[in-house]
Short mmCIF file of N, CA and C in Angstrom, two decimals:
data_model
loop_
_atom_site.label_atom_id
_atom_site.label_comp_id
_atom_site.label_asym_id
_atom_site.label_seq_id
_atom_site.Cartn_x
_atom_site.Cartn_y
_atom_site.Cartn_z
N UNK A 1333 151.20 166.96 100.20
CA UNK A 1333 151.22 166.04 101.10
C UNK A 1333 149.72 165.41 100.75
N UNK A 1334 148.60 165.92 100.70
CA UNK A 1334 147.63 165.48 100.47
C UNK A 1334 147.56 164.57 99.17
N UNK A 1335 148.53 164.72 98.51
CA UNK A 1335 148.38 163.85 97.06
C UNK A 1335 148.93 162.47 97.72
N UNK A 1336 150.16 162.58 98.28
CA UNK A 1336 150.83 161.20 98.73
C UNK A 1336 149.71 160.56 99.88
N UNK A 1337 149.17 161.27 100.44
CA UNK A 1337 147.99 160.54 101.67
C UNK A 1337 147.16 159.96 100.83
N UNK A 1338 146.24 160.43 99.89
CA UNK A 1338 145.14 160.27 99.17
C UNK A 1338 145.63 159.30 97.94
N UNK A 1339 146.61 159.34 97.47
CA UNK A 1339 147.00 158.66 96.17
C UNK A 1339 145.83 158.42 95.09
N UNK A 1340 145.41 159.98 94.72
CA UNK A 1340 144.42 159.72 93.78
C UNK A 1340 144.63 159.15 92.28
N UNK A 1341 144.04 158.69 91.30
CA UNK A 1341 144.46 158.11 90.18
C UNK A 1341 144.71 159.13 89.12
N UNK A 1342 144.36 160.50 89.39
CA UNK A 1342 144.81 161.74 88.39
C UNK A 1342 144.68 162.77 89.63
N UNK A 1343 145.70 163.58 89.10
CA UNK A 1343 145.97 165.13 90.13
C UNK A 1343 146.21 166.09 89.10
N UNK A 1344 145.61 167.32 89.16
CA UNK A 1344 145.72 168.32 88.44
C UNK A 1344 147.11 168.77 88.73
N UNK A 1345 147.58 169.28 87.32
CA UNK A 1345 149.00 169.99 87.55
C UNK A 1345 148.92 171.08 86.38
N UNK A 1346 148.65 172.34 87.00
CA UNK A 1346 148.31 173.56 86.40
C UNK A 1346 149.64 174.20 85.77
N UNK A 1347 150.05 173.98 84.32
CA UNK A 1347 151.37 173.97 84.02
C UNK A 1347 151.71 175.45 83.80
N UNK A 1348 151.66 176.58 84.41
CA UNK A 1348 151.75 177.66 84.48
C UNK A 1348 151.38 178.78 85.30
N UNK A 1349 152.27 179.92 85.07
CA UNK A 1349 151.57 180.83 86.02
C UNK A 1349 151.03 181.95 85.27
N UNK A 1350 149.82 182.60 85.90
CA UNK A 1350 148.77 183.29 85.05
C UNK A 1350 148.03 184.35 86.15
N UNK A 1351 147.54 185.63 85.33
CA UNK A 1351 146.79 186.27 85.87
C UNK A 1351 145.36 185.53 86.07
N UNK A 1352 144.71 185.49 87.04
CA UNK A 1352 143.58 184.67 86.90
C UNK A 1352 142.49 185.36 87.26
N UNK A 1353 141.40 185.32 86.25
CA UNK A 1353 139.63 185.75 86.28
C UNK A 1353 139.91 187.25 86.62
N UNK A 1354 138.95 187.68 87.22
CA UNK A 1354 138.97 189.34 87.46
C UNK A 1354 139.47 189.58 88.76
N UNK A 1355 139.85 188.72 89.71
CA UNK A 1355 140.27 188.94 90.98
C UNK A 1355 141.37 189.61 90.98
N UNK A 1356 142.19 190.07 92.12
CA UNK A 1356 143.54 190.21 91.97
C UNK A 1356 144.20 189.23 92.49
N UNK A 1357 144.18 187.85 91.71
CA UNK A 1357 144.96 186.69 92.10
C UNK A 1357 145.92 186.43 90.99
N UNK A 1358 146.96 185.93 91.37
CA UNK A 1358 147.96 185.39 90.29
C UNK A 1358 148.05 183.73 90.81
N UNK A 1359 147.73 182.87 89.70
CA UNK A 1359 148.10 181.61 89.94
C UNK A 1359 149.44 181.23 89.49
N UNK A 1360 150.27 180.92 90.82
CA UNK A 1360 151.68 180.95 90.66
C UNK A 1360 152.18 179.50 90.77
N UNK A 1361 152.49 179.19 89.55
CA UNK A 1361 153.09 178.06 89.07
C UNK A 1361 154.81 178.09 88.64
N UNK A 1362 155.64 178.19 89.34
CA UNK A 1362 157.24 178.47 88.86
C UNK A 1362 157.55 176.98 88.15
N UNK A 1363 158.60 177.09 87.34
CA UNK A 1363 159.09 175.92 86.70
C UNK A 1363 159.65 174.75 87.84
N UNK A 1364 160.15 175.68 88.74
CA UNK A 1364 160.83 174.55 89.79
C UNK A 1364 159.62 173.92 90.79
N UNK A 1365 158.46 174.82 90.93
CA UNK A 1365 157.53 174.12 91.42
C UNK A 1365 156.87 173.15 90.46
N UNK A 1366 156.50 173.13 89.29
CA UNK A 1366 156.03 172.41 88.64
C UNK A 1366 156.91 171.10 88.44
N UNK A 1367 158.23 171.36 88.21
CA UNK A 1367 159.01 170.23 88.27
C UNK A 1367 158.79 169.23 89.69
N UNK A 1368 158.92 169.83 90.52
CA UNK A 1368 158.98 169.23 92.11
C UNK A 1368 157.60 168.33 92.08
N UNK A 1369 156.26 169.12 91.72
CA UNK A 1369 155.18 168.68 91.74
C UNK A 1369 155.11 167.46 90.91
N UNK A 1370 155.34 167.72 89.52
CA UNK A 1370 155.33 166.65 88.52
C UNK A 1370 156.16 165.19 88.82
N UNK A 1371 157.31 165.61 89.39
CA UNK A 1371 158.18 164.44 89.49
C UNK A 1371 157.53 163.69 90.94
N UNK A 1372 156.61 164.47 91.80
CA UNK A 1372 156.22 163.70 92.94
C UNK A 1372 154.95 162.74 92.35
N UNK A 1373 154.33 163.44 91.58
CA UNK A 1373 153.09 162.61 91.01
C UNK A 1373 153.64 161.54 90.11
N UNK A 1374 154.42 161.74 89.58
CA UNK A 1374 155.40 160.62 88.63
C UNK A 1374 155.82 159.38 89.64
N UNK A 1375 156.58 159.80 90.73
CA UNK A 1375 157.31 158.70 91.80
C UNK A 1375 155.70 158.12 92.20
N UNK A 1376 154.89 158.86 92.63
CA UNK A 1376 153.84 158.16 93.68
C UNK A 1376 152.98 157.39 92.46
N UNK A 1377 152.94 157.48 90.99
CA UNK A 1377 152.21 156.66 90.10
C UNK A 1377 151.03 157.02 90.12
N UNK A 1378 150.90 158.64 90.45
CA UNK A 1378 149.40 159.56 90.21
C UNK A 1378 149.54 160.01 88.98
N UNK A 1379 148.52 159.86 87.73
CA UNK A 1379 148.88 160.62 86.44
C UNK A 1379 148.43 162.01 86.62
N UNK A 1380 149.17 163.16 86.27
CA UNK A 1380 148.98 164.33 86.30
C UNK A 1380 148.14 164.69 85.19
N UNK A 1381 147.25 165.56 85.43
CA UNK A 1381 146.03 165.78 84.55
C UNK A 1381 146.58 167.27 84.32
N UNK A 1382 147.62 167.62 83.16
CA UNK A 1382 147.74 168.96 82.83
C UNK A 1382 146.99 169.68 82.61
N UNK A 1383 146.82 171.02 83.24
CA UNK A 1383 145.56 172.07 82.92
C UNK A 1383 146.55 173.02 82.13
N UNK A 1384 146.21 173.24 80.64
CA UNK A 1384 147.01 174.18 79.87
C UNK A 1384 145.83 175.39 79.61
N UNK A 1385 146.28 176.75 80.45
CA UNK A 1385 145.28 177.77 80.09
C UNK A 1385 145.95 178.67 79.00
N UNK A 1386 147.02 178.19 78.28
CA UNK A 1386 147.53 178.94 77.43
C UNK A 1386 148.56 178.18 76.63
N UNK A 1387 149.25 178.51 75.38
CA UNK A 1387 150.04 177.66 74.80
C UNK A 1387 151.33 177.82 75.07
N UNK A 1388 151.66 178.49 75.93
CA UNK A 1388 153.08 178.59 76.80
C UNK A 1388 152.96 177.25 77.69
N UNK A 1389 151.91 177.14 78.53
CA UNK A 1389 151.55 175.91 79.19
C UNK A 1389 151.88 174.56 78.68
N UNK A 1390 151.52 174.47 77.36
CA UNK A 1390 151.63 173.36 76.60
C UNK A 1390 152.99 173.13 76.03
N UNK A 1391 153.53 174.12 75.87
CA UNK A 1391 155.07 174.20 75.88
C UNK A 1391 155.95 173.60 76.75
N UNK A 1392 155.38 174.24 77.89
CA UNK A 1392 156.41 173.90 79.51
C UNK A 1392 155.97 172.13 79.73
N UNK A 1393 154.77 171.91 79.52
CA UNK A 1393 154.26 170.53 79.69
C UNK A 1393 155.10 169.60 78.69
N UNK A 1394 155.18 170.07 77.52
CA UNK A 1394 155.96 169.20 76.58
C UNK A 1394 157.38 169.10 77.15
N UNK A 1395 158.02 170.05 77.66
CA UNK A 1395 159.56 170.23 78.12
C UNK A 1395 159.49 169.40 79.41
N UNK A 1396 158.49 169.03 80.29
CA UNK A 1396 158.41 168.37 81.40
C UNK A 1396 158.43 166.82 80.91
N UNK A 1397 157.95 166.33 79.88
CA UNK A 1397 157.71 165.20 79.28
C UNK A 1397 159.27 164.91 78.68
N UNK A 1398 159.81 165.91 78.09
CA UNK A 1398 161.11 165.71 77.34
C UNK A 1398 162.33 165.44 78.46
N UNK A 1399 162.14 166.19 79.52
CA UNK A 1399 163.10 165.87 80.77
C UNK A 1399 162.73 164.87 81.88
N UNK A 1400 161.53 163.93 81.36
CA UNK A 1400 161.49 162.68 81.82
C UNK A 1400 160.70 162.97 83.31
N UNK A 1401 160.41 164.44 83.53
CA UNK A 1401 159.67 164.52 85.13
C UNK A 1401 158.39 164.00 84.78
N UNK A 1402 157.56 164.05 83.70
CA UNK A 1402 156.55 163.48 83.40
C UNK A 1402 156.32 162.74 82.44
N UNK A 1403 155.62 161.32 82.44
CA UNK A 1403 155.77 160.23 81.44
C UNK A 1403 155.33 160.72 80.34
N UNK A 1404 155.49 160.00 78.85
CA UNK A 1404 155.02 160.21 77.73
C UNK A 1404 153.40 159.86 77.93
N UNK A 1405 152.79 160.05 76.74
CA UNK A 1405 151.22 159.55 76.64
C UNK A 1405 150.59 160.65 77.79
N UNK A 1406 150.70 161.68 77.82
CA UNK A 1406 150.58 162.72 78.99
C UNK A 1406 148.88 162.99 78.58
N UNK A 1407 148.46 163.49 80.18
CA UNK A 1407 146.92 163.73 79.92
C UNK A 1407 146.68 165.30 80.13
N UNK A 1408 146.33 165.94 79.07
CA UNK A 1408 146.10 167.38 79.36
C UNK A 1408 144.63 167.82 78.84
N UNK A 1409 144.34 168.90 79.53
CA UNK A 1409 143.29 169.64 79.60
C UNK A 1409 143.18 170.80 79.17
N UNK A 1410 142.75 171.46 78.00
CA UNK A 1410 142.46 172.64 77.36
C UNK A 1410 141.67 173.37 77.91
N UNK A 1411 142.22 174.32 78.89
CA UNK A 1411 141.56 175.55 79.55
C UNK A 1411 140.78 176.75 78.60
N UNK A 1412 139.82 176.45 78.35
CA UNK A 1412 139.37 178.00 77.21
C UNK A 1412 138.71 179.07 78.06
N UNK A 1413 138.66 180.02 77.75
CA UNK A 1413 137.81 181.04 78.21
C UNK A 1413 138.09 181.74 79.74
N UNK A 1414 139.26 181.19 80.27
CA UNK A 1414 139.47 181.64 81.61
C UNK A 1414 140.19 182.89 81.63
N UNK A 1415 139.49 184.07 81.94
CA UNK A 1415 140.42 185.18 82.04
C UNK A 1415 141.71 185.35 82.74
N UNK A 1416 142.81 185.44 82.36
CA UNK A 1416 143.33 185.81 81.14
C UNK A 1416 144.26 185.06 80.68
N UNK A 1417 143.76 183.60 80.10
CA UNK A 1417 144.42 182.51 79.67
C UNK A 1417 144.09 182.50 78.05
N UNK A 1418 143.87 181.35 77.78
CA UNK A 1418 143.35 181.13 76.11
C UNK A 1418 142.05 181.85 75.97
N UNK A 1419 141.88 182.78 75.12
CA UNK A 1419 140.58 183.29 74.71
C UNK A 1419 139.88 182.05 74.29
N UNK A 1420 138.32 182.44 74.56
CA UNK A 1420 137.21 181.60 74.03
C UNK A 1420 137.01 181.64 72.67
N UNK A 1421 137.82 181.54 72.05
CA UNK A 1421 137.44 181.29 70.29
C UNK A 1421 138.13 180.08 69.45
N UNK A 1422 137.53 179.78 68.48
CA UNK A 1422 137.97 178.33 67.93
C UNK A 1422 139.57 178.52 67.06
N UNK A 1423 139.80 179.82 66.49
CA UNK A 1423 141.29 179.94 66.16
C UNK A 1423 142.33 179.34 67.44
N UNK A 1424 142.15 180.43 68.62
CA UNK A 1424 143.16 180.09 69.81
C UNK A 1424 142.85 178.45 70.08
N UNK A 1425 141.37 177.77 70.25
CA UNK A 1425 141.34 176.47 70.85
C UNK A 1425 142.08 175.70 69.71
N UNK A 1426 142.07 175.75 68.19
CA UNK A 1426 142.73 174.80 67.26
C UNK A 1426 144.27 175.25 67.18
N UNK A 1427 144.91 176.10 67.81
CA UNK A 1427 146.35 176.39 68.09
C UNK A 1427 146.58 175.54 69.26
N UNK A 1428 145.71 175.34 70.24
CA UNK A 1428 145.99 174.66 71.57
C UNK A 1428 145.99 173.17 70.87
N UNK A 1429 144.90 172.84 70.20
CA UNK A 1429 144.94 171.45 69.76
C UNK A 1429 145.92 170.99 69.09
N UNK A 1430 146.31 171.85 68.19
CA UNK A 1430 147.30 171.67 67.09
C UNK A 1430 148.97 171.50 67.79
N UNK A 1431 148.85 172.07 69.19
CA UNK A 1431 149.98 171.75 69.94
C UNK A 1431 150.31 170.76 70.90
N UNK A 1432 149.25 169.76 70.75
CA UNK A 1432 148.97 168.80 71.86
C UNK A 1432 149.63 167.43 71.02
N UNK A 1433 150.96 166.98 71.68
CA UNK A 1433 151.40 166.01 70.62
C UNK A 1433 150.31 164.62 70.51
N UNK A 1434 150.65 163.78 69.58
CA UNK A 1434 149.64 163.02 68.70
C UNK A 1434 149.46 161.87 69.99
N UNK A 1435 150.41 161.71 70.67
CA UNK A 1435 150.01 160.40 71.74
C UNK A 1435 149.58 160.74 72.93
N UNK A 1436 149.39 161.92 73.07
CA UNK A 1436 148.65 162.36 74.49
C UNK A 1436 147.21 162.29 74.13
N UNK A 1437 146.50 162.11 75.35
CA UNK A 1437 144.97 162.21 75.58
C UNK A 1437 144.88 163.87 75.89
N UNK A 1438 143.77 164.21 75.28
CA UNK A 1438 143.38 165.37 75.59
C UNK A 1438 141.82 165.96 75.84
N UNK A 1439 141.25 166.93 76.52
CA UNK A 1439 139.89 167.03 76.63
C UNK A 1439 140.00 168.56 76.61
N UNK A 1440 138.73 169.14 76.62
CA UNK A 1440 138.82 170.64 76.63
C UNK A 1440 137.54 171.07 77.18
N UNK A 1441 137.50 172.42 77.91
CA UNK A 1441 136.28 172.66 78.17
C UNK A 1441 136.26 174.15 78.33
N UNK A 1442 135.13 174.91 78.32
CA UNK A 1442 135.03 176.24 78.38
C UNK A 1442 133.87 176.94 79.43
N UNK A 1443 133.98 177.81 79.85
CA UNK A 1443 133.22 178.24 80.95
C UNK A 1443 131.68 178.81 80.78
N UNK A 1444 130.87 178.44 81.76
CA UNK A 1444 129.52 178.86 81.54
C UNK A 1444 128.74 178.48 80.21
N UNK A 1445 128.06 179.30 79.77
CA UNK A 1445 127.08 178.94 78.74
C UNK A 1445 128.02 178.71 77.43
N UNK A 1446 129.34 178.68 77.33
CA UNK A 1446 129.98 177.96 76.13
C UNK A 1446 130.48 176.58 76.65
N UNK A 1447 130.11 176.13 77.72
CA UNK A 1447 130.41 174.84 78.09
C UNK A 1447 129.84 173.64 76.99
N UNK A 1448 128.79 173.62 76.67
CA UNK A 1448 128.20 172.68 75.82
C UNK A 1448 128.91 172.83 74.31
N UNK A 1449 129.14 174.06 73.77
CA UNK A 1449 129.62 174.18 72.55
C UNK A 1449 131.15 173.57 72.74
N UNK A 1450 131.67 173.65 73.49
CA UNK A 1450 133.05 172.94 73.46
C UNK A 1450 132.82 171.42 74.02
N UNK A 1451 132.16 171.00 74.19
CA UNK A 1451 131.60 169.43 73.86
C UNK A 1451 131.82 169.08 72.64
N UNK A 1452 131.11 169.71 71.89
CA UNK A 1452 131.12 169.38 70.31
C UNK A 1452 132.41 169.83 69.60
N UNK A 1453 132.85 170.84 69.95
CA UNK A 1453 134.33 171.56 69.43
C UNK A 1453 135.26 170.38 69.66
N UNK A 1454 135.35 169.72 71.34
CA UNK A 1454 136.18 169.04 71.40
C UNK A 1454 136.11 167.50 70.59
N UNK A 1455 134.99 167.17 70.78
CA UNK A 1455 134.55 165.97 69.73
C UNK A 1455 135.18 166.33 68.16
N UNK A 1456 134.56 167.31 67.57
CA UNK A 1456 135.13 167.48 66.45
C UNK A 1456 136.87 167.68 66.26
N UNK A 1457 137.33 168.20 67.05
CA UNK A 1457 138.92 168.23 67.12
C UNK A 1457 139.53 166.83 67.40
N UNK A 1458 138.47 165.92 67.82
CA UNK A 1458 139.55 164.61 67.98
C UNK A 1458 139.95 164.52 69.20
N UNK A 1459 139.22 165.18 70.40
CA UNK A 1459 139.57 164.76 71.70
C UNK A 1459 138.41 164.59 72.72
N UNK A 1460 138.40 164.59 74.02
CA UNK A 1460 137.72 164.26 75.10
C UNK A 1460 137.11 165.48 75.42
N UNK A 1461 135.91 165.17 76.27
CA UNK A 1461 135.16 166.18 76.81
C UNK A 1461 135.13 166.18 78.31
N UNK A 1462 135.06 167.51 78.76
CA UNK A 1462 134.99 167.71 80.26
C UNK A 1462 133.78 168.63 80.69
N UNK A 1463 132.99 168.24 81.34
CA UNK A 1463 131.72 169.11 81.91
C UNK A 1463 131.93 169.12 83.62
N UNK A 1464 131.11 170.08 84.11
CA UNK A 1464 130.93 169.90 85.48
C UNK A 1464 130.54 171.12 86.13
N UNK A 1465 130.25 171.17 87.23
CA UNK A 1465 129.94 172.33 87.98
C UNK A 1465 131.08 173.46 88.16
N UNK A 1466 132.16 172.84 88.34
CA UNK A 1466 133.33 173.53 88.37
C UNK A 1466 133.26 174.87 87.50
N UNK A 1467 133.10 174.50 86.19
CA UNK A 1467 133.19 175.46 85.14
C UNK A 1467 131.69 176.05 84.74
N UNK A 1468 130.67 175.71 85.20
CA UNK A 1468 129.13 176.18 84.91
C UNK A 1468 128.37 175.64 85.65
N UNK A 1469 127.49 176.79 86.27
CA UNK A 1469 126.51 176.31 87.20
C UNK A 1469 125.18 176.06 86.76
N UNK A 1470 124.97 176.58 85.47
CA UNK A 1470 123.53 176.69 84.51
C UNK A 1470 123.34 175.50 83.75
N UNK A 1471 122.19 174.99 83.80
CA UNK A 1471 121.46 174.33 82.71
C UNK A 1471 120.92 175.01 81.51
N UNK A 1472 120.14 176.17 82.00
CA UNK A 1472 119.70 176.83 81.04
C UNK A 1472 119.48 178.39 81.74
N UNK A 1473 119.11 179.30 81.01
CA UNK A 1473 119.23 180.83 81.50
C UNK A 1473 118.28 180.86 82.76
N UNK A 1474 118.58 181.00 83.98
CA UNK A 1474 118.05 181.10 85.25
C UNK A 1474 117.85 179.77 86.04
N UNK A 1475 118.51 178.62 85.35
CA UNK A 1475 118.09 177.25 85.71
C UNK A 1475 119.21 176.72 86.59
N UNK A 1476 119.74 176.39 87.66
CA UNK A 1476 120.73 175.93 88.13
C UNK A 1476 120.74 174.54 88.03
N UNK A 1477 122.06 173.90 87.59
CA UNK A 1477 122.50 172.61 87.00
C UNK A 1477 122.74 171.67 88.41
N UNK A 1478 122.37 170.73 88.06
CA UNK A 1478 123.04 169.69 88.96
C UNK A 1478 124.06 169.20 88.14
N UNK A 1479 124.97 168.19 88.56
CA UNK A 1479 126.15 167.68 87.74
C UNK A 1479 125.56 166.77 87.15
N UNK A 1480 124.92 165.71 87.17
CA UNK A 1480 124.37 164.70 86.67
C UNK A 1480 123.65 165.45 85.24
N UNK A 1481 122.72 166.54 85.29
CA UNK A 1481 122.39 167.10 84.18
C UNK A 1481 123.33 167.64 82.94
N UNK A 1482 124.44 168.24 83.58
CA UNK A 1482 125.30 168.49 82.76
C UNK A 1482 126.17 167.46 82.27
N UNK A 1483 126.27 166.36 82.74
CA UNK A 1483 127.24 165.32 82.10
C UNK A 1483 125.95 164.58 81.05
N UNK A 1484 124.65 164.19 81.44
CA UNK A 1484 123.83 163.68 80.45
C UNK A 1484 123.68 164.39 79.23
N UNK A 1485 123.49 165.92 79.31
CA UNK A 1485 123.43 167.07 78.06
C UNK A 1485 124.80 166.63 77.22
N UNK A 1486 125.96 166.67 77.92
CA UNK A 1486 127.10 166.40 77.11
C UNK A 1486 127.13 164.95 76.39
N UNK A 1487 126.40 164.11 77.24
CA UNK A 1487 126.31 162.66 76.56
C UNK A 1487 125.38 162.66 75.38
N UNK A 1488 124.32 163.36 75.33
CA UNK A 1488 123.80 163.41 74.36
C UNK A 1488 124.03 164.03 73.22
N UNK A 1489 125.02 165.18 73.47
CA UNK A 1489 125.71 165.91 72.15
C UNK A 1489 126.58 165.13 71.68
N UNK A 1490 127.36 164.52 72.46
CA UNK A 1490 128.39 163.40 71.74
C UNK A 1490 127.90 162.31 71.00
N UNK A 1491 126.82 161.58 71.54
CA UNK A 1491 126.06 160.71 70.68
C UNK A 1491 125.52 160.97 69.73
N UNK A 1492 124.84 162.18 69.88
CA UNK A 1492 124.05 162.85 68.33
C UNK A 1492 125.16 163.18 67.46
N UNK A 1493 126.53 163.35 67.86
CA UNK A 1493 127.37 163.59 66.67
C UNK A 1493 128.17 162.25 66.24
N UNK A 1494 127.60 160.93 66.76
CA UNK A 1494 127.95 159.65 66.14
C UNK A 1494 129.46 159.35 66.92
N UNK A 1495 129.88 160.05 67.90
CA UNK A 1495 130.76 159.51 69.06
C UNK A 1495 130.35 158.86 69.97
N UNK A 1496 131.20 158.38 70.94
CA UNK A 1496 130.68 157.50 72.01
C UNK A 1496 130.94 157.83 73.53
N UNK A 1497 130.22 157.85 74.46
CA UNK A 1497 130.75 157.64 75.64
C UNK A 1497 131.17 156.65 76.30
N UNK A 1498 132.47 156.78 76.97
CA UNK A 1498 132.73 155.27 77.39
C UNK A 1498 132.82 155.43 79.12
N UNK A 1499 132.50 154.51 79.66
CA UNK A 1499 132.60 154.29 81.42
C UNK A 1499 133.91 154.51 81.83
N UNK A 1500 133.78 154.68 83.59
CA UNK A 1500 134.94 154.71 84.16
C UNK A 1500 136.07 153.50 83.94
N UNK A 1501 135.42 152.47 83.69
CA UNK A 1501 136.69 151.26 83.44
C UNK A 1501 137.41 151.51 81.98
N UNK A 1502 136.43 151.72 81.04
CA UNK A 1502 137.17 152.02 79.79
C UNK A 1502 138.27 153.34 80.02
N UNK A 1503 137.82 154.34 80.71
CA UNK A 1503 138.71 155.65 80.78
C UNK A 1503 140.10 154.97 81.67
N UNK A 1504 139.80 154.42 82.31
CA UNK A 1504 141.00 153.53 83.34
C UNK A 1504 142.23 153.02 82.47
N UNK A 1505 141.42 152.01 81.69
CA UNK A 1505 142.07 151.30 80.65
C UNK A 1505 143.03 152.32 79.34
N UNK A 1506 142.07 153.31 78.96
CA UNK A 1506 142.62 154.09 77.92
C UNK A 1506 143.88 154.89 78.61
N UNK A 1507 143.73 155.12 79.86
CA UNK A 1507 144.51 156.34 80.48
C UNK A 1507 145.73 155.68 81.21
N UNK A 1508 145.63 154.12 81.27
CA UNK A 1508 146.60 153.31 81.91
C UNK A 1508 146.49 153.47 83.53
N UNK A 1509 145.35 153.93 84.05
CA UNK A 1509 145.29 154.10 85.37
C UNK A 1509 144.65 152.58 86.02
N UNK A 1510 145.02 152.61 87.62
CA UNK A 1510 144.80 151.68 88.25
C UNK A 1510 144.04 152.13 89.50
N UNK A 1511 142.86 151.56 89.73
CA UNK A 1511 142.32 152.04 90.57
C UNK A 1511 142.37 151.34 91.95
N UNK A 1512 142.76 152.46 93.11
CA UNK A 1512 143.31 152.02 94.31
C UNK A 1512 142.59 152.95 95.33
N UNK A 1513 142.93 152.24 96.69
CA UNK A 1513 142.40 153.00 97.73
C UNK A 1513 143.57 153.66 98.31
N UNK A 1514 143.21 155.00 98.95
CA UNK A 1514 144.24 155.59 99.78
C UNK A 1514 145.09 154.91 100.65
N UNK A 1515 146.27 155.30 101.11
CA UNK A 1515 147.14 154.78 101.72
C UNK A 1515 146.42 154.73 103.30
N UNK A 1516 146.41 153.46 103.99
CA UNK A 1516 145.81 153.52 105.40
C UNK A 1516 146.73 154.00 106.47
N UNK A 1517 146.34 154.67 107.51
CA UNK A 1517 147.28 155.46 108.55
C UNK A 1517 147.57 154.13 109.52
#
């Protein structure tokens, strides 16, 4: 209901079920639930940001596109290093990257101290970048970060690698998003 009420430009769709981190928590997203949520987003004109925590999640996301539940040229986030999803290593990362269809937009992240390393890995792999306090609270050892600091550091890495940072309007154009206000009550 909150997606229909708020009508965000992008909405997360975690494309699978998995044991999540160290707690006794299972992130439950059955195929039926994902089809219903994905179809709702598509019908509302909200672009799903597919979160793939393992290769099977990518496999199912491709099936959702094949079935027409999600539109082609999907947006996917490769989620690395979240226990017990895709391990935080470059072999697994490249397996994930190599399973993303060529016409999809993708980005990747890793947790904690590996967040900035995955900024570089994402650029080298041909993708986009995600950083923020959701995945990492630290700017350095013992130094709490503010979100803008993580973004600034990521931007420096990207530009020092010879790539470029684009702003919100360019991102909207690249992803085919339309900025809109929530539905008035």
